[in-house]
mmCIF file of C-alpha atoms in Angstrom:
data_model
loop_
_atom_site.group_PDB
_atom_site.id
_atom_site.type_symbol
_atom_site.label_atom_id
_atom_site.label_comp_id
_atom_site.label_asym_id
_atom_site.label_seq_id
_atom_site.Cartn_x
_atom_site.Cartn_y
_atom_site.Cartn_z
ATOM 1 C CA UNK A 27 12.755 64.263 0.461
ATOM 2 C CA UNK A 28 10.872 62.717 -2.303
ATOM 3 C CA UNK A 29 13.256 59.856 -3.258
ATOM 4 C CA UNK A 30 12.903 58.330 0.488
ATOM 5 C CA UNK A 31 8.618 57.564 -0.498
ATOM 6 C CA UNK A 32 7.612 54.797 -1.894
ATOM 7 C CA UNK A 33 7.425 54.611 -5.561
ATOM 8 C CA UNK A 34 4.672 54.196 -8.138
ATOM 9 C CA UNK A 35 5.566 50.173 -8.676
ATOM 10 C CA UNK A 36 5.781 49.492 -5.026
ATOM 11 C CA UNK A 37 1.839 51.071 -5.159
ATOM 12 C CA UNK A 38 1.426 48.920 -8.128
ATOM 13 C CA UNK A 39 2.829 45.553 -6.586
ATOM 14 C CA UNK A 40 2.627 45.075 -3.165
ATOM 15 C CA UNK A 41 0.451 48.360 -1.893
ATOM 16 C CA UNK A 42 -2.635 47.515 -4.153
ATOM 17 C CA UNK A 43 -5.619 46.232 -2.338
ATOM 18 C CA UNK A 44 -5.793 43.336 -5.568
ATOM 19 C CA UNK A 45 -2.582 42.140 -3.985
ATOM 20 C CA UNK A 46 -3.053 41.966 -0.544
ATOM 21 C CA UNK A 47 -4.768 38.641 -0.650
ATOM 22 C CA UNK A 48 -1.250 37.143 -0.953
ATOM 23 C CA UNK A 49 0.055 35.089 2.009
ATOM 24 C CA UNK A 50 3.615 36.588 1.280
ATOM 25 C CA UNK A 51 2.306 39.866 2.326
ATOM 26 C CA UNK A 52 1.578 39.637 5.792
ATOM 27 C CA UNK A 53 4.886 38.537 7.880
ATOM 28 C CA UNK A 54 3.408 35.170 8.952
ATOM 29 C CA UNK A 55 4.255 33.260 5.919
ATOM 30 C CA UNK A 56 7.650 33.293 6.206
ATOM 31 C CA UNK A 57 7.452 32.803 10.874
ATOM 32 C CA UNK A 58 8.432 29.315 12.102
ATOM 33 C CA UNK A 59 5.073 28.028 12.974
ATOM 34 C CA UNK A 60 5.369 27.085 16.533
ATOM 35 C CA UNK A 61 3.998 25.169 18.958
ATOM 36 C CA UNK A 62 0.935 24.783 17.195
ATOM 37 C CA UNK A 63 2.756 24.099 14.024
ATOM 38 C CA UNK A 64 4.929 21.391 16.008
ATOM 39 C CA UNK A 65 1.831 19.367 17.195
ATOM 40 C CA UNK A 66 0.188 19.261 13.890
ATOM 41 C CA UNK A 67 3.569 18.175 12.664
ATOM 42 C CA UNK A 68 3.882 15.186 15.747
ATOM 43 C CA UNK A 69 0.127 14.404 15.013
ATOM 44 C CA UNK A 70 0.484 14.356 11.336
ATOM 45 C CA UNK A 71 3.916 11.521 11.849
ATOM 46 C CA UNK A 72 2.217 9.681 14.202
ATOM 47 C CA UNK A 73 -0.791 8.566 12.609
ATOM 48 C CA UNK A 74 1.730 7.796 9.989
ATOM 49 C CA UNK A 75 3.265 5.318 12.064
ATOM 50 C CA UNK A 76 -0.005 4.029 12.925
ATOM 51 C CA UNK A 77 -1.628 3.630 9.975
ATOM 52 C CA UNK A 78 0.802 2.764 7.368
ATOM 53 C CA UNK A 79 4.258 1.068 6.556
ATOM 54 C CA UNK A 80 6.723 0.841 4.272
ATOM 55 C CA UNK A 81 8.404 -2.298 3.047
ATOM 56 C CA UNK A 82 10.482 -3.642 0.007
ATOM 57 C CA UNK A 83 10.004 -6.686 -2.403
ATOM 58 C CA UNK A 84 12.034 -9.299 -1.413
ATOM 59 C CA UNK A 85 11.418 -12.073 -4.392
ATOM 60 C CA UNK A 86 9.615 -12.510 -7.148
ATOM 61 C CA UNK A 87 6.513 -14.262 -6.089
ATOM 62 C CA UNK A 88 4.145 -11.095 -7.258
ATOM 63 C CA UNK A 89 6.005 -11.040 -10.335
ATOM 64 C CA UNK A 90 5.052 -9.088 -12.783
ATOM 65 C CA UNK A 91 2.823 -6.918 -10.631
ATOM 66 C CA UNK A 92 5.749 -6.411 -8.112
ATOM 67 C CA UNK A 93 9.447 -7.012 -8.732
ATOM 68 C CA UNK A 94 12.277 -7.746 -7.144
ATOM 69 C CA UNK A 95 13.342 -4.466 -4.570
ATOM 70 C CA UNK A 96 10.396 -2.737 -4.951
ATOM 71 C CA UNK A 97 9.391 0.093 -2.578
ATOM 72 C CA UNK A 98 6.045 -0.455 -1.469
ATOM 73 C CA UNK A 99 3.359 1.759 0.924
ATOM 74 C CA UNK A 100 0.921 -0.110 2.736
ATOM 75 C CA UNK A 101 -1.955 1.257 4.185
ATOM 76 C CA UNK A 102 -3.857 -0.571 7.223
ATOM 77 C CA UNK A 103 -6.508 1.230 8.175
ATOM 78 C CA UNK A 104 -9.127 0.041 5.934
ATOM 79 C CA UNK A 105 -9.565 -3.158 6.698
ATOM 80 C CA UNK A 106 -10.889 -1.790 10.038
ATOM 81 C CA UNK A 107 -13.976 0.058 8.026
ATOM 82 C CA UNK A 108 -14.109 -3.444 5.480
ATOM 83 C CA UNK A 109 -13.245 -6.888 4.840
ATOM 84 C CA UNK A 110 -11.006 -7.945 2.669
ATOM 85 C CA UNK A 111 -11.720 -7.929 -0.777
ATOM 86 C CA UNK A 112 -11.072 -10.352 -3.581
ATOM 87 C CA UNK A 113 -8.017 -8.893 -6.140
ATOM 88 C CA UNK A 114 -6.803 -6.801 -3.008
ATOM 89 C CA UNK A 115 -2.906 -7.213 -2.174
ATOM 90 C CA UNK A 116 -2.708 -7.754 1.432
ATOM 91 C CA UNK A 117 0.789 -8.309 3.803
ATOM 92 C CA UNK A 118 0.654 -10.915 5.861
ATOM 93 C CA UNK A 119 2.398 -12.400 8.703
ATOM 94 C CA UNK A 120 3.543 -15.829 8.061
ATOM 95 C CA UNK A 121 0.397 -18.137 8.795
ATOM 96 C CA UNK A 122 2.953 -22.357 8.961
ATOM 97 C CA UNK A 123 5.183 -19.686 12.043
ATOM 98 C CA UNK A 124 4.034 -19.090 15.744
ATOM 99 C CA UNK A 125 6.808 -16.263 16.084
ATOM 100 C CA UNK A 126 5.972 -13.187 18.334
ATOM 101 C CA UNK A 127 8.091 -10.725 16.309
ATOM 102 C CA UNK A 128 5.165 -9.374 14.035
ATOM 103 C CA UNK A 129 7.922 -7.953 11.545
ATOM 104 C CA UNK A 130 9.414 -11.969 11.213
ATOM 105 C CA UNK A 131 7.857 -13.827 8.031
ATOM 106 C CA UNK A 132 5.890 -11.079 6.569
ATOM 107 C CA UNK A 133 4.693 -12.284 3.147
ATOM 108 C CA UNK A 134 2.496 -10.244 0.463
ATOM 109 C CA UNK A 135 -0.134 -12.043 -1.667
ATOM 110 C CA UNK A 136 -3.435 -11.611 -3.838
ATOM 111 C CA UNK A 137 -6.352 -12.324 -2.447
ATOM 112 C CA UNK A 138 -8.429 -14.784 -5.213
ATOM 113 C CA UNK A 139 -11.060 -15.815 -2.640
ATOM 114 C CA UNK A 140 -13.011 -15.279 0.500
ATOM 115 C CA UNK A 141 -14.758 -16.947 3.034
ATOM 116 C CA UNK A 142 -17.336 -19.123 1.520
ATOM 117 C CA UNK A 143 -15.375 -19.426 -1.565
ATOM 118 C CA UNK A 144 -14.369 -22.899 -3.302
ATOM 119 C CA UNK A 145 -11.252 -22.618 -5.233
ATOM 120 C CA UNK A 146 -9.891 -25.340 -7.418
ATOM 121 C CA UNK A 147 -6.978 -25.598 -9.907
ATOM 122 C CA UNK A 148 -6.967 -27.314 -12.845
ATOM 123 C CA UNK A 149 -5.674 -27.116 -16.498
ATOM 124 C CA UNK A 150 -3.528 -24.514 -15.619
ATOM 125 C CA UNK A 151 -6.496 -22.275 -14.468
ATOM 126 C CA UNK A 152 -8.026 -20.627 -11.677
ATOM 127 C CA UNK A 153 -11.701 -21.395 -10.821
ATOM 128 C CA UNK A 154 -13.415 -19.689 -8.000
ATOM 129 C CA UNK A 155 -17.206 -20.941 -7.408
ATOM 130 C CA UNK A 156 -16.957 -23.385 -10.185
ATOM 131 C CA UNK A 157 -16.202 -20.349 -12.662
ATOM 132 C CA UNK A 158 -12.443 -19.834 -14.622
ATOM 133 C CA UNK A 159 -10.999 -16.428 -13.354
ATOM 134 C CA UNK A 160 -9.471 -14.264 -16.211
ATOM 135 C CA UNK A 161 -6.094 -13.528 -14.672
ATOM 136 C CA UNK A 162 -4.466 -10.824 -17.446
ATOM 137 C CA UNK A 163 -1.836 -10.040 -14.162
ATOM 138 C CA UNK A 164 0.157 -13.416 -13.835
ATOM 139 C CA UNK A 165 3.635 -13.950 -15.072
ATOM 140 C CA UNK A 166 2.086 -17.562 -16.225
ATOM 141 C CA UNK A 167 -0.253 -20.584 -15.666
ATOM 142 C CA UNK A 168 0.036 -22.487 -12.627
ATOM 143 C CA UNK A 169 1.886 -26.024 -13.241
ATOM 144 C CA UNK A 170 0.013 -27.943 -10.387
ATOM 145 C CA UNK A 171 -3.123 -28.918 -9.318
ATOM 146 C CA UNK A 172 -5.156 -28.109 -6.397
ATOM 147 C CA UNK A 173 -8.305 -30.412 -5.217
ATOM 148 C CA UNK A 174 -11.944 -28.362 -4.655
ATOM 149 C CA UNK A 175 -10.646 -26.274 -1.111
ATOM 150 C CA UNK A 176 -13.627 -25.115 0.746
ATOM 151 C CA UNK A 177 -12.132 -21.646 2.597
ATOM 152 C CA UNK A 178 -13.812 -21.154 6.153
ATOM 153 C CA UNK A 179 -15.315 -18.547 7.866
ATOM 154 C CA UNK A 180 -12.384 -16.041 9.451
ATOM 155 C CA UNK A 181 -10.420 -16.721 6.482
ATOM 156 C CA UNK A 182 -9.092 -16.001 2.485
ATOM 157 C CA UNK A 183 -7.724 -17.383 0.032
ATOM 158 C CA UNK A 184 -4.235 -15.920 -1.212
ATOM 159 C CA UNK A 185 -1.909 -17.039 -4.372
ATOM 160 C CA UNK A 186 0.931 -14.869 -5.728
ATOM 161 C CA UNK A 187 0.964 -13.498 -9.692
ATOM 162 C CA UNK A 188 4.257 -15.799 -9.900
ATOM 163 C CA UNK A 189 1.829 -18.260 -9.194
ATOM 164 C CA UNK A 190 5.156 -21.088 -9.841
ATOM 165 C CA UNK A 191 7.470 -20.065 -7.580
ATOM 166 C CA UNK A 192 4.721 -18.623 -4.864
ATOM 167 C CA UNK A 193 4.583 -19.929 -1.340
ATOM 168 C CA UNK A 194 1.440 -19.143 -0.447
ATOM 169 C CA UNK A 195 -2.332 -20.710 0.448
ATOM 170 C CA UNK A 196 -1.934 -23.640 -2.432
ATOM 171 C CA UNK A 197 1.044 -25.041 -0.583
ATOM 172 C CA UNK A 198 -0.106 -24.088 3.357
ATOM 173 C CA UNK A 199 -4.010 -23.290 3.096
ATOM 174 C CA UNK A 200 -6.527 -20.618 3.363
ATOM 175 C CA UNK A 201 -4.797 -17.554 5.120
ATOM 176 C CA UNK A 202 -6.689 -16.676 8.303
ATOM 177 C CA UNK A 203 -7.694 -12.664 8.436
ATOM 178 C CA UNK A 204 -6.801 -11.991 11.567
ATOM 179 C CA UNK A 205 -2.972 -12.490 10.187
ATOM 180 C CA UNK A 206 -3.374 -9.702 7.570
ATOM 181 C CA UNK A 207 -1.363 -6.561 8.598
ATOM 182 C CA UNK A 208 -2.675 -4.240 5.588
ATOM 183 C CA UNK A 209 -3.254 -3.450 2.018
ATOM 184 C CA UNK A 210 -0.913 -2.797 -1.083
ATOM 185 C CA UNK A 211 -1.486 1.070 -1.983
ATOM 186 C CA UNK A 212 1.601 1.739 -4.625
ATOM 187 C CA UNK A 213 5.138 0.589 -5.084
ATOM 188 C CA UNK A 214 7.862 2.379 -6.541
ATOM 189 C CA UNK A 215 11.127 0.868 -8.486
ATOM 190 C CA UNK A 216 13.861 1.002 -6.997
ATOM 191 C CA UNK A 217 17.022 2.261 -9.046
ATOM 192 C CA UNK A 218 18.748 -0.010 -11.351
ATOM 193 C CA UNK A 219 22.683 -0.029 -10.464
ATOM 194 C CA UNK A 220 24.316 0.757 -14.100
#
């Protein structure tokens, strides 16, 4: 009974040894993966959890690096492994509140300085160490002043892009570290209601 053998294209295809390599071809690629499989999966959503978080864009303080609704990813494992770097985005919990809900008064800001640091404001410019900062990233100049601010050890410096309407360290001081929850990684946009 010839017509019940395999024929010449199923050789050609799936029988050839130049095929074989092809995870289709053994049964396993299509098996639920199991417990193994599971735990990878459990693993894999935990450190998740730990290590990052998602939040949105409340106002327009970052404006126009971040806009109003914004998706954003932050990652906080990093800042284990390094301090915190000047032009980094950090979230931060609310330095003027003493509240034990760590999710209450969570704020997200450009670092401009670190400890050591002397940051002044003047003539509608940034100047960090005595120097003017080139800041292509802000929606515009900053109307006030701010006297020669010294930032301690344990601490940075943080100002939003929106630098106007920002609350942030010109208004309530250098931002102590330990405060910082985690880093800025991306942001998407939200979708526009039409």
């Amino acid at each position: 009974m010839s017509f019940l053998r395999p024929s010449a294209l199923y050789y050609f295809l799936v029988a050839s040894p130049s095929m074989r390599w092809m995870p289709c071809q053994s049964g396993g690629f299509f098996r639920w993966p199991g417990l193994d499989g599971f735990m990878r999966l459990l693993l894999l959503a935990l450190l998740w959890t730990m290590f990052s978080e998602l939040h949105y864009i409340p106002s327009s303080s970052m404006y126009p690096t971040l806009r109003v609704g914004d998706r954003i990813l932050v990652e906080k494992a990093s800042f284990y492994l390094r301090s915190p770097a000047v032009n980094d985005i950090v979230t931060f919990r609310d330095p003027t509140k003493l509240s034990r809900d760590k999710m209450d008064g969570v704020f997200i800001k450009r670092i401009v300085a670190k400890a050591g640091d002397t940051v002044e404001i003047r003539n509608g410019e940034l100047y960090v160490n005595g120097v003017a900062r080139d800041e292509d990233f802000i929606a515009g100049p900053p109307s006030y002043t701010l006297e020669l601010t010294r930032v301690p050890k344990g601490h940075v410096y943080v100002l939003g892009d929106n630098r106007n309407i920002s609350n942030d360290s010109h208004m309530w001081g250098p931002l102590p570290v330990k405060n910082i929850i985690g880093r800025y990684v991306m942001s998407w946009h939200r979708p526009r209601n039409i």
